[in-house]
Structure formats: C-alpha cells, structure tokens
Short mmCIF file of N, CA and C in Angstrom, two decimals:
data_model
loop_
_atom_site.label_atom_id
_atom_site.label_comp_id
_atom_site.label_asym_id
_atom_site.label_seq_id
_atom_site.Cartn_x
_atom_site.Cartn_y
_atom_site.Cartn_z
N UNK A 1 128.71 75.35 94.85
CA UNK A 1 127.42 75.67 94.28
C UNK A 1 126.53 76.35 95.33
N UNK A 2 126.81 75.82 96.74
CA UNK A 2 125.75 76.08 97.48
C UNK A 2 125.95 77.40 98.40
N UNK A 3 127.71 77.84 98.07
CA UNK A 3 128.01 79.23 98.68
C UNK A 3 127.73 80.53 97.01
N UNK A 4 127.65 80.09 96.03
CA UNK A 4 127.41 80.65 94.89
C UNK A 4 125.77 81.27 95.31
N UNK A 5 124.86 80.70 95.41
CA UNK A 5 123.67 80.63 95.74
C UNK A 5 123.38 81.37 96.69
N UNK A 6 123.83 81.01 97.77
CA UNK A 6 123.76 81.83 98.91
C UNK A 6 123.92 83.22 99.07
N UNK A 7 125.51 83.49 98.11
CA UNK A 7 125.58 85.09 97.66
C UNK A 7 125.13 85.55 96.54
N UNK A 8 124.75 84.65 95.98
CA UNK A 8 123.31 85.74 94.86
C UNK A 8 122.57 85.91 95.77
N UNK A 9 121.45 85.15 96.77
CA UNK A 9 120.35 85.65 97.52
C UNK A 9 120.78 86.73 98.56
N UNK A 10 121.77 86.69 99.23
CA UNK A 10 122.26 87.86 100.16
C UNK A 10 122.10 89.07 99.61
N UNK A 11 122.92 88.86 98.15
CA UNK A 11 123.22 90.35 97.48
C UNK A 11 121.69 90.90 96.98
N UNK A 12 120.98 89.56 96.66
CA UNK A 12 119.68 90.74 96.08
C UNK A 12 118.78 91.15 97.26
N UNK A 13 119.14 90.59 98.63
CA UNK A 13 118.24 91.04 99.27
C UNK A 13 118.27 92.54 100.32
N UNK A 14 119.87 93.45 99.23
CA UNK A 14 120.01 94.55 99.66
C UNK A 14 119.05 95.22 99.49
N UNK A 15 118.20 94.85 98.05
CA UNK A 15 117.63 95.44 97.63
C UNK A 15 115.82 95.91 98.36
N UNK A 16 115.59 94.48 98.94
CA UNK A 16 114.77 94.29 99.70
C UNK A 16 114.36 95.57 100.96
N UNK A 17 115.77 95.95 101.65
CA UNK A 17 116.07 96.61 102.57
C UNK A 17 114.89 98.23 102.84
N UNK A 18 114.61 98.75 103.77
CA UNK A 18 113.88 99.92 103.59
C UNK A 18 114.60 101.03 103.13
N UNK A 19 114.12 102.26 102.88
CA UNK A 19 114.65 103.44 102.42
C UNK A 19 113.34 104.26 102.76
N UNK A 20 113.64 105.64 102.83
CA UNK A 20 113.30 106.58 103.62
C UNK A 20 111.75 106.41 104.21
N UNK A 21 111.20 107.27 104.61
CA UNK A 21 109.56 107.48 105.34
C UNK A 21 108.83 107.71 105.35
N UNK A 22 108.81 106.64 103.91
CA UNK A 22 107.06 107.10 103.35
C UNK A 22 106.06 106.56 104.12
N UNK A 23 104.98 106.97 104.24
CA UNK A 23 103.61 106.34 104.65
C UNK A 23 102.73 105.38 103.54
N UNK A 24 103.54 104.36 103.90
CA UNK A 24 102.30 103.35 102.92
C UNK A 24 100.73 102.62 103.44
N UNK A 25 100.29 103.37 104.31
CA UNK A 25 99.20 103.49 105.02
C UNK A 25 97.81 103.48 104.38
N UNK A 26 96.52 103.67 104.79
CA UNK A 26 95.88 104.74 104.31
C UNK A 26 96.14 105.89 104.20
N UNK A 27 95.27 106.83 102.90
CA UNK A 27 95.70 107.91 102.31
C UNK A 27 94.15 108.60 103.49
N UNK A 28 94.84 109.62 103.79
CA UNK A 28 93.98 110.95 104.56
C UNK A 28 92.70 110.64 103.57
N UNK A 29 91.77 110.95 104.89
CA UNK A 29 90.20 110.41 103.78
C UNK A 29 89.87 112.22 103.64
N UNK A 30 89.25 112.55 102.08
CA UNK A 30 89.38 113.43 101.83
C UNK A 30 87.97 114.10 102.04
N UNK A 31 88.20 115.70 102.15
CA UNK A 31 87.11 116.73 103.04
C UNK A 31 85.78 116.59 101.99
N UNK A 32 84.89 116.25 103.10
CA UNK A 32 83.27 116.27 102.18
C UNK A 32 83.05 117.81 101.92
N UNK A 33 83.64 118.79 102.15
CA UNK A 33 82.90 120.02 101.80
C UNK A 33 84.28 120.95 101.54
N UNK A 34 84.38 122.10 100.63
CA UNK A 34 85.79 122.63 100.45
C UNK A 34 85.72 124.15 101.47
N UNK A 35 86.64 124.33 102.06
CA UNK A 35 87.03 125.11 103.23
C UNK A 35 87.07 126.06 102.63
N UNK A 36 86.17 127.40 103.13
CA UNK A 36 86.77 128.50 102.11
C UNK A 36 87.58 129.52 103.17
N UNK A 37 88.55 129.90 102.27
CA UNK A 37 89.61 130.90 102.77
C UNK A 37 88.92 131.76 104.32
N UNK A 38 89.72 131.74 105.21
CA UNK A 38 89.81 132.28 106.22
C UNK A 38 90.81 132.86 107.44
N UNK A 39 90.73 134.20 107.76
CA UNK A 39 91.62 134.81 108.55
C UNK A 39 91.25 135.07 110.04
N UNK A 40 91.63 135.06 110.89
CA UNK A 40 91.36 135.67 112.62
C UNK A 40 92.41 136.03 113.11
N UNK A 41 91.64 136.87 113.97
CA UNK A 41 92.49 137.71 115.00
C UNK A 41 91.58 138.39 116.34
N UNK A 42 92.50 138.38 117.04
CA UNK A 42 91.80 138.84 118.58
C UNK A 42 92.78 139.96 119.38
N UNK A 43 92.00 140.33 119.83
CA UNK A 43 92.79 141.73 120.73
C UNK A 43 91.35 141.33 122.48
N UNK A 44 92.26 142.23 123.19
CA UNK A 44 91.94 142.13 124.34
C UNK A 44 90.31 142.09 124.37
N UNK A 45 89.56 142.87 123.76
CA UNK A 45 88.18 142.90 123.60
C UNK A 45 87.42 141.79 122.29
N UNK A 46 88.20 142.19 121.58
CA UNK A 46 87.03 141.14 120.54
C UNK A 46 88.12 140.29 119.82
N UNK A 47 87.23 139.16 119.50
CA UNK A 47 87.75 138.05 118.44
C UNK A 47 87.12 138.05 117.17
N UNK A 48 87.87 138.47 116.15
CA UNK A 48 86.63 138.16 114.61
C UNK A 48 87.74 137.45 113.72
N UNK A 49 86.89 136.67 112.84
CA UNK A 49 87.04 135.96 111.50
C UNK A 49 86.39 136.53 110.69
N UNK A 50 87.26 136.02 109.45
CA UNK A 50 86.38 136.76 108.07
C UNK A 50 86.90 135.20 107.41
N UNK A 51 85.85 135.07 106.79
CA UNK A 51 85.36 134.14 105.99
C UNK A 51 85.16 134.53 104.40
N UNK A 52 85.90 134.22 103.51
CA UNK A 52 85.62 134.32 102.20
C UNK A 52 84.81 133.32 101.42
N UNK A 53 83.34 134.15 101.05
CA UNK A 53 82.59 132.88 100.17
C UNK A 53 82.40 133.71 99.39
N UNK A 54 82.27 132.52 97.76
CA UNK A 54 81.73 134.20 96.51
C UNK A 54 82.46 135.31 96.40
N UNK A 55 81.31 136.29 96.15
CA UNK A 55 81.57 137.58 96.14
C UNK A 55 81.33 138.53 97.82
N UNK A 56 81.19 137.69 98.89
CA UNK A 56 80.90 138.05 100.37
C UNK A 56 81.75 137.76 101.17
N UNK A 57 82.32 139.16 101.82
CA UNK A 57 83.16 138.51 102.57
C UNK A 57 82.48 138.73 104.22
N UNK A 58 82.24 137.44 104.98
CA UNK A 58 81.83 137.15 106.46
C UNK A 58 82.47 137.54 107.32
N UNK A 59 81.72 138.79 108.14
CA UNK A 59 82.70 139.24 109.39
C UNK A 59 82.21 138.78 110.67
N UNK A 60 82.61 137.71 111.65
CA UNK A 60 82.00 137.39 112.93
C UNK A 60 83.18 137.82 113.83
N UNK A 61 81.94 138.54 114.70
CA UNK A 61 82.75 139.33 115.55
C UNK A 61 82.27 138.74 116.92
N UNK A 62 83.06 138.24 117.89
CA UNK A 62 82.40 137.95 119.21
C UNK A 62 83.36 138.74 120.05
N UNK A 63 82.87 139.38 121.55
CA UNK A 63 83.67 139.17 122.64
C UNK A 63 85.14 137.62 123.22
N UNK A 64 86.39 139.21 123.38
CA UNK A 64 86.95 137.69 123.53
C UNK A 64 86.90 137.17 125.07
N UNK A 65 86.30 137.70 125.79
CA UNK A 65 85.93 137.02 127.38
C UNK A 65 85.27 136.05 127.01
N UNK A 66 84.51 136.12 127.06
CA UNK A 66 82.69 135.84 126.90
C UNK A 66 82.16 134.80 125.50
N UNK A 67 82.92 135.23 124.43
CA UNK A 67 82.67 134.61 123.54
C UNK A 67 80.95 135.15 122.94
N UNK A 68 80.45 135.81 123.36
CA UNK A 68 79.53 136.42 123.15
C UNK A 68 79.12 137.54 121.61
N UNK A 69 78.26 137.19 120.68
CA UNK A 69 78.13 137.34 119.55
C UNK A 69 78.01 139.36 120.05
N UNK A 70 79.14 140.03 119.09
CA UNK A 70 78.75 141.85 119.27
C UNK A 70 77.77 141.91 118.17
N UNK A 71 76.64 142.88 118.51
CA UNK A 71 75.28 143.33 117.77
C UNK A 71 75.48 144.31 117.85
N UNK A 72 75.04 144.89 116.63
CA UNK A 72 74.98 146.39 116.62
C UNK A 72 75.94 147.17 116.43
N UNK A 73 77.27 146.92 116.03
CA UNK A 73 78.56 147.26 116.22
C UNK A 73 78.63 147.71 114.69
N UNK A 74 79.68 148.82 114.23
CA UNK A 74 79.82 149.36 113.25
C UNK A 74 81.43 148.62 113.08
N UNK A 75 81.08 147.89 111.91
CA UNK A 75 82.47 146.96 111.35
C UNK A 75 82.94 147.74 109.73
N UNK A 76 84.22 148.21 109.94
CA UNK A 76 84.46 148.47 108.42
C UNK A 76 86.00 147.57 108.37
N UNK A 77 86.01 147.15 106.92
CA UNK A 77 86.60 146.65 106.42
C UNK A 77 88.05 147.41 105.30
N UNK A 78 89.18 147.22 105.49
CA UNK A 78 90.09 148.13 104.79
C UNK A 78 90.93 146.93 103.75
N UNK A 79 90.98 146.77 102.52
CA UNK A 79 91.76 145.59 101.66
C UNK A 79 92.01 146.19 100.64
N UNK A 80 92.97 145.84 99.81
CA UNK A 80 93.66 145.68 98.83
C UNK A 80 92.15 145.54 97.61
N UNK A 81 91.44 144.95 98.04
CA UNK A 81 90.40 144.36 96.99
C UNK A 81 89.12 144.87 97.16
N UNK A 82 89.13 145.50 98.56
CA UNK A 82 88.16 146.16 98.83
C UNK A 82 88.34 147.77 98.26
N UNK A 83 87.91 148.46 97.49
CA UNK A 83 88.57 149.38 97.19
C UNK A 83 88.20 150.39 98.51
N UNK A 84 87.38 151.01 98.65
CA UNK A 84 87.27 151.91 99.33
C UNK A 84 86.91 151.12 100.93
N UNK A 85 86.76 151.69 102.22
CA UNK A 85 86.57 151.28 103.35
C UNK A 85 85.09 150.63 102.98
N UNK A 86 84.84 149.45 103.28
CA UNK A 86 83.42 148.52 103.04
C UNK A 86 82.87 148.75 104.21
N UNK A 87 81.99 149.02 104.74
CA UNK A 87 81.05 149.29 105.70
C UNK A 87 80.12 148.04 105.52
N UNK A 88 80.13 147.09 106.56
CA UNK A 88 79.72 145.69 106.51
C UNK A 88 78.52 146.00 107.23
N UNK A 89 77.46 145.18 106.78
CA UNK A 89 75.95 145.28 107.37
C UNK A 89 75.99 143.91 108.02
N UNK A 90 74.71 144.17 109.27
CA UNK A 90 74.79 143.26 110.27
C UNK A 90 73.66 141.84 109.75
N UNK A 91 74.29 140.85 109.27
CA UNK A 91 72.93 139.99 108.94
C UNK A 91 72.41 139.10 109.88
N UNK A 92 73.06 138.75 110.57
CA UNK A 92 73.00 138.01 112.51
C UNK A 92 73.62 138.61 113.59
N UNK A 93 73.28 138.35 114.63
CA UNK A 93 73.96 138.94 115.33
C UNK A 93 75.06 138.54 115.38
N UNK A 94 76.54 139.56 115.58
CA UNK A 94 77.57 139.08 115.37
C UNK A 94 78.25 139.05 114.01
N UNK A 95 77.08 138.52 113.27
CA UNK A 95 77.88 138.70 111.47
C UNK A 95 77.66 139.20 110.25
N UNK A 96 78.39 139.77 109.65
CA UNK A 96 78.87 141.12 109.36
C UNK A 96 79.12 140.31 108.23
N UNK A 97 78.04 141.14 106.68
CA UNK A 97 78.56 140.78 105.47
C UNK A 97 78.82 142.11 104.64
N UNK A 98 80.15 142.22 103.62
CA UNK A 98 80.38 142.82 102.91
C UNK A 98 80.22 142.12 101.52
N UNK A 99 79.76 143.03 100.93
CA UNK A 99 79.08 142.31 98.92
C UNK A 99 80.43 143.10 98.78
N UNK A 100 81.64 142.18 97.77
CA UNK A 100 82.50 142.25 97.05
C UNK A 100 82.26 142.78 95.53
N UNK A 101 82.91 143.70 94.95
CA UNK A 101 82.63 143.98 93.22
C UNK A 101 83.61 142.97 92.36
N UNK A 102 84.94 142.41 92.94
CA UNK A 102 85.53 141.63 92.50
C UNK A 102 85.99 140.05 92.81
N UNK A 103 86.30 139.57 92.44
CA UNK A 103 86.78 138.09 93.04
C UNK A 103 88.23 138.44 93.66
N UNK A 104 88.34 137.95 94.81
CA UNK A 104 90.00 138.20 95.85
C UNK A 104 90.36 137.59 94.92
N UNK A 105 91.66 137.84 94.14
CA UNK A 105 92.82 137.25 93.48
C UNK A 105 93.56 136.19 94.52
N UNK A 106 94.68 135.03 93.92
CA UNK A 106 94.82 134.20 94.83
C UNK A 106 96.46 134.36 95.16
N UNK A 107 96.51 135.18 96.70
CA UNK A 107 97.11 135.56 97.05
C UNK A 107 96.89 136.01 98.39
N UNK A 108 97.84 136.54 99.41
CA UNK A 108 97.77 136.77 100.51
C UNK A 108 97.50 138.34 100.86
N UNK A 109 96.40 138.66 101.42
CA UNK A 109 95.87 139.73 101.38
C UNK A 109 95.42 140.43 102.77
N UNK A 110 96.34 141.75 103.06
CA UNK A 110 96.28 141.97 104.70
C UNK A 110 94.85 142.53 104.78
N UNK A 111 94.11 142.43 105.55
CA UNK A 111 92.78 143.12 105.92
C UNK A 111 92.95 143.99 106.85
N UNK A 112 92.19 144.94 106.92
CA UNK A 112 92.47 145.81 108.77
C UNK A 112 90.98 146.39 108.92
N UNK A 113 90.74 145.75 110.11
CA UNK A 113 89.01 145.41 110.06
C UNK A 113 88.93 146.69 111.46
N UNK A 114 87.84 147.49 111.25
CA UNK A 114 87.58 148.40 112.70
C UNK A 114 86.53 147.81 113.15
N UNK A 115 86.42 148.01 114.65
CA UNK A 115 84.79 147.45 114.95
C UNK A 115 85.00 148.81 116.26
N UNK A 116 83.24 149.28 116.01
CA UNK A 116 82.94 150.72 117.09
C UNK A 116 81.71 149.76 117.95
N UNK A 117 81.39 149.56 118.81
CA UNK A 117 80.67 149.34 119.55
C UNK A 117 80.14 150.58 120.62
N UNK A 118 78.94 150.62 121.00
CA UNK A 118 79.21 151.50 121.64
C UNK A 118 79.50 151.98 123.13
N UNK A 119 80.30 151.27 123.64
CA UNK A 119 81.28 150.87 124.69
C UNK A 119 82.48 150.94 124.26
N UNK A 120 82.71 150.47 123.43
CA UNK A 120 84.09 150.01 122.89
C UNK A 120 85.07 150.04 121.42
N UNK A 121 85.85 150.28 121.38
CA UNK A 121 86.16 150.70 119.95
C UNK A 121 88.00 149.88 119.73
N UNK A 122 88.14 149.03 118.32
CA UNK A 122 88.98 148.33 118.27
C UNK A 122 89.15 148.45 116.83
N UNK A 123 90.68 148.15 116.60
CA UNK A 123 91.43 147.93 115.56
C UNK A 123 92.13 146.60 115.07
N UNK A 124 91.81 145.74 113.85
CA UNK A 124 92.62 144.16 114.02
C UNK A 124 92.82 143.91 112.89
N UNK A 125 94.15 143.31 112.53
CA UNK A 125 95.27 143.34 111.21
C UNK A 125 95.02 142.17 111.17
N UNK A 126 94.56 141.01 110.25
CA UNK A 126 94.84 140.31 109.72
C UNK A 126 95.03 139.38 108.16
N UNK A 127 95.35 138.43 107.97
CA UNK A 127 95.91 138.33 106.54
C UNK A 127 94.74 136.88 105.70
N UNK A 128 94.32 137.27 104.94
CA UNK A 128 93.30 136.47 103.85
C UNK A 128 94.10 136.06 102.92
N UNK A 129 94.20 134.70 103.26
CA UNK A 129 94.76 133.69 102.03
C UNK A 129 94.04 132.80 101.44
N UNK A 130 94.13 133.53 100.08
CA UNK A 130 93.40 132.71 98.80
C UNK A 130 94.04 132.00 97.83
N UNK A 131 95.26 131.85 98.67
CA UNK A 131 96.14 131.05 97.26
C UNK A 131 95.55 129.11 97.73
N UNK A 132 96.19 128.54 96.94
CA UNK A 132 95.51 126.68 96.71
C UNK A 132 95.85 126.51 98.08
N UNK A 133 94.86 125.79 98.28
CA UNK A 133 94.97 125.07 99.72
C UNK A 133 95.73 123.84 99.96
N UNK A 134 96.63 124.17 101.09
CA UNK A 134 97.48 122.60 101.31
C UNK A 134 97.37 121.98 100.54
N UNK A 135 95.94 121.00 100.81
CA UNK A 135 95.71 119.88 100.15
C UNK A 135 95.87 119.17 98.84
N UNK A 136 95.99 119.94 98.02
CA UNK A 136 95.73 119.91 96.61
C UNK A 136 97.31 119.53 96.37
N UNK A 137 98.17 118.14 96.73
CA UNK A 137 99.43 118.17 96.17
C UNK A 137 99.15 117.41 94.97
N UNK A 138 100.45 117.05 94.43
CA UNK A 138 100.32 116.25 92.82
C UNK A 138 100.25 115.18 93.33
N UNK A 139 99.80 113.96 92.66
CA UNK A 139 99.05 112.59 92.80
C UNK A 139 100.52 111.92 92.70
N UNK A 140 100.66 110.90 93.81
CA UNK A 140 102.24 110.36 94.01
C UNK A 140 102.20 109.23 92.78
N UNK A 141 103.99 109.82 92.33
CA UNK A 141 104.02 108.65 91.33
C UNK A 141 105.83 108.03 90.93
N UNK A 142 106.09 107.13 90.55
CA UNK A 142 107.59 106.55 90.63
C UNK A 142 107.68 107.05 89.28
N UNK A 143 109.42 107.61 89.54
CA UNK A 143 110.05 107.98 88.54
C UNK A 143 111.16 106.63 88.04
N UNK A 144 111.53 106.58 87.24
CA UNK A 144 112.31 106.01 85.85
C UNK A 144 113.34 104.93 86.97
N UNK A 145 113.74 106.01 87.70
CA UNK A 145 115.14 105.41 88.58
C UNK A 145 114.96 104.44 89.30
N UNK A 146 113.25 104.69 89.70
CA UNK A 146 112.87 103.31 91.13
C UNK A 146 113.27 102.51 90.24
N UNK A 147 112.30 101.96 88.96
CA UNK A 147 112.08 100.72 88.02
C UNK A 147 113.28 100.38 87.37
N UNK A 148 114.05 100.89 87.26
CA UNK A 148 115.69 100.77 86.75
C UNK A 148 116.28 99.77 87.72
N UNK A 149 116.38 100.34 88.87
CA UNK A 149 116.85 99.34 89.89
C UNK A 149 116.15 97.71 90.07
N UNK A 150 114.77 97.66 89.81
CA UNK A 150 114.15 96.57 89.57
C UNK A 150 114.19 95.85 88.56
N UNK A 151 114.69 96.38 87.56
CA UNK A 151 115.12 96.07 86.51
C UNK A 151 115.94 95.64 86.25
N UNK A 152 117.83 96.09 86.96
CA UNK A 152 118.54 95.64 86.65
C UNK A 152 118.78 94.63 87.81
N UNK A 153 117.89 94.55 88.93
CA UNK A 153 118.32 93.23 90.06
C UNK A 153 117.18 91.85 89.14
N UNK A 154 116.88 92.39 88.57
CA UNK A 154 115.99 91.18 87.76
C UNK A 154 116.66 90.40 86.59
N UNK A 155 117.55 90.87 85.96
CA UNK A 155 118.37 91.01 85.12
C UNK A 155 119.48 90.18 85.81
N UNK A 156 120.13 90.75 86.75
CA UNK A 156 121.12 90.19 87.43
C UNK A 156 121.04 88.94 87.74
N UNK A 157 119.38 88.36 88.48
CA UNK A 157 119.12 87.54 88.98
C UNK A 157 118.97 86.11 87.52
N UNK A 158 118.32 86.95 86.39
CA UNK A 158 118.31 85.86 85.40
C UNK A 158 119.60 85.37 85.10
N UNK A 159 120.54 86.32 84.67
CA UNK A 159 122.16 86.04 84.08
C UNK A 159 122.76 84.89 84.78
N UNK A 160 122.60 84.88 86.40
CA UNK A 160 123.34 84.54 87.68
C UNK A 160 122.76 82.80 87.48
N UNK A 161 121.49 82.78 87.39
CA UNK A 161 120.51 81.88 86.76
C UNK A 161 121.22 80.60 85.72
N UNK A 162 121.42 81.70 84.58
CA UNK A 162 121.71 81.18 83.35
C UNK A 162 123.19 80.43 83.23
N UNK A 163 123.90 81.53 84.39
CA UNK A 163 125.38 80.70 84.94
C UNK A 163 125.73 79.84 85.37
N UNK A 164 124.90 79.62 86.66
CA UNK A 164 124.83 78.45 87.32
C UNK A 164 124.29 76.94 86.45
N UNK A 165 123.31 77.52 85.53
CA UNK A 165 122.56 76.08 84.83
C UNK A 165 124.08 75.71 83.67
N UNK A 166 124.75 76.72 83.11
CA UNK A 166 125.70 76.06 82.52
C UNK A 166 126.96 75.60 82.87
N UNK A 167 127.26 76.13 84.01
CA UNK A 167 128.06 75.00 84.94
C UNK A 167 127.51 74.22 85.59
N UNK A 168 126.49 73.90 85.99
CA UNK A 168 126.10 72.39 86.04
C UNK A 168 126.01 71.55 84.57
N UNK A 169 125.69 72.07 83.81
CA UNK A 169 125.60 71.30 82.35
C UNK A 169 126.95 70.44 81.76
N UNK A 170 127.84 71.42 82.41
CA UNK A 170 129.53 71.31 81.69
C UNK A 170 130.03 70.20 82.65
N UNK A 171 129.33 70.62 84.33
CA UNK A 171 129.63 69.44 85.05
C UNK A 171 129.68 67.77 85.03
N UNK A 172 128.12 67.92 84.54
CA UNK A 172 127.45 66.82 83.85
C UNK A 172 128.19 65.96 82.82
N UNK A 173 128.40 66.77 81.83
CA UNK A 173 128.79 66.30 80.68
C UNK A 173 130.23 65.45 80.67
N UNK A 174 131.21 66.48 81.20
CA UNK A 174 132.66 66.36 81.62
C UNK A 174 132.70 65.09 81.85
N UNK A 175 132.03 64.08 83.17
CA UNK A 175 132.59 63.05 83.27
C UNK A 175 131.52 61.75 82.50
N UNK A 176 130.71 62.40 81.55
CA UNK A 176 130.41 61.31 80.95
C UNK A 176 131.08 61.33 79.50
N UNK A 177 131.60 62.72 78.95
CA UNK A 177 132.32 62.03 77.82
C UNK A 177 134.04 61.46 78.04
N UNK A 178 134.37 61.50 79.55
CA UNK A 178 135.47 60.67 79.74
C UNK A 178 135.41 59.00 79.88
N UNK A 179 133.75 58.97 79.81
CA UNK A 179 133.39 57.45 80.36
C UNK A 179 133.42 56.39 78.50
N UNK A 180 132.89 58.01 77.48
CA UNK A 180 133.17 56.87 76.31
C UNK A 180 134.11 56.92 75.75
#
C-alpha cells in the first residue's frame, strides 16, 4: 500500500517540475507618456533627430563635438511623404519644424535631411519608423494544452484514489466474511 502511494506521488510530481523561461515577476511598469516615432544620425559635424508628432515633423540639429544647438542653418528635408524637398523653419534654436500635408503611413521611411550652415555644409540618411511600437504585444494567455495536462493529472490522481479505497474495502471485507 505504502510503495503504491509513494509512486502515485513521485509520478505526479513530474508534473510539478519547471519548463521553460518565463518571467513570473512583475510585469514592466508601463510608459506614462507614448514615444513618438523617431530617427538619428550623425556625421563628423552634426548630430540631428527628427521627431514625428502630428502633422510636424521635428528637426534638432546640434554640433557633434560640442553638442551645441546649430542656428540659423538651412535644413531641408527629402521623404517618401514629404512630397517635394520641405524646407524646415527654425522655431528654436537648433529646431527645425516641417508642417506635413499628410499623416506618415506606418512603415519604415528613409529621410535624407541637408543642413547648410554657413561654415559648413552636410548630408544625413536616416530611417523613420512608424510602424507599432515594441510594446504593444498581445496580452499573455494559456492555451487548451496547458489545462489538459492539469486535467488529466487530476483525473489520474482521483481514479488512483478510487483504487486504492477499493482494495482496502475488499481487504476489509475478505477476512470478515471468512469469520461468519
């Protein structure tokens, strides 16, 4: 009885066992404000980002020594969405807005931004992605197969149950109806 027992509990406690690497942790605490699409790039003289908000797309242009905001600098803009070359006006120093006629579609979109200073004159390729951001995966959830398995070690465990109580019953009985 007591090695019967023993290998029902062994066997169900395969089940117990770990399997792969999930994080049952806290879940990433999620962003108070939504990130809008952004590209950079740097060459020996300048560093700029463009920033997509709305219908505006944000050009900050700094020195890349120095880090120092460029003023006054003639920034045009070349895109897929931009139709013609956008000639960006200076609204701070350093940043450079273009008014969009359309919404960027959501997709990956090369830019090729000029900046003339008048010292200096530069060319910089980079790529604006507006497709869903990382974050946004599907909400985790168990399929059919986990609960199957819980199901049938639960199952197993009642049957195994129901076995044992009727061989003890038969045990029982056996030597008392030899006694009348």
């Amino acid at each position: 009885m007591r090695q019967l027992l023993a290998i029902a509990l062994l066997a169900l406690a395969f089940s117990a066992f770990g399997h792969g690497g999930e994080d049952h942790g806290a879940p990433p605490p999620a962003l108070s404000q939504s990130v809008a699409p952004r590209a950079s790039a740097a060459t020996a003289d300048f560093e700029v980002v463009a920033v997509l908000e709305d219908r505006k797309l944000l050009v900050y242009v700094d020195r890349f020594a120095s880090n120092e905001p460029v003023a006054g600098a003639r920034v045009e803009v070349d895109s897929d969405v931009v139709s013609a070359q956008g000639l960006a006006s200076e609204s701070s120093p350093g940043t450079y807005v273009i008014q969009l006629a359309a919404d960027f579609p959501a997709a990956r979109h090369p830019l090729t931004i000029s900046i003339e200073t008048s010292d200096n004159a530069d060319l910089l390729s980079l790529v604006l992605d507006t497709s869903q951001p990382p974050g946004t995966a599907a909400p985790h959830s168990h399929d059919w197969s986990e609960w199957a398995v819980w199901l049938l070690a639960a199952g197993l465990l009642f049957a195994g149950a129901a076995l044992l109580l009727l061989r003890r019953r038969r045990q029982h009985r056996s030597p008392r109806g030899d006694q009348a």
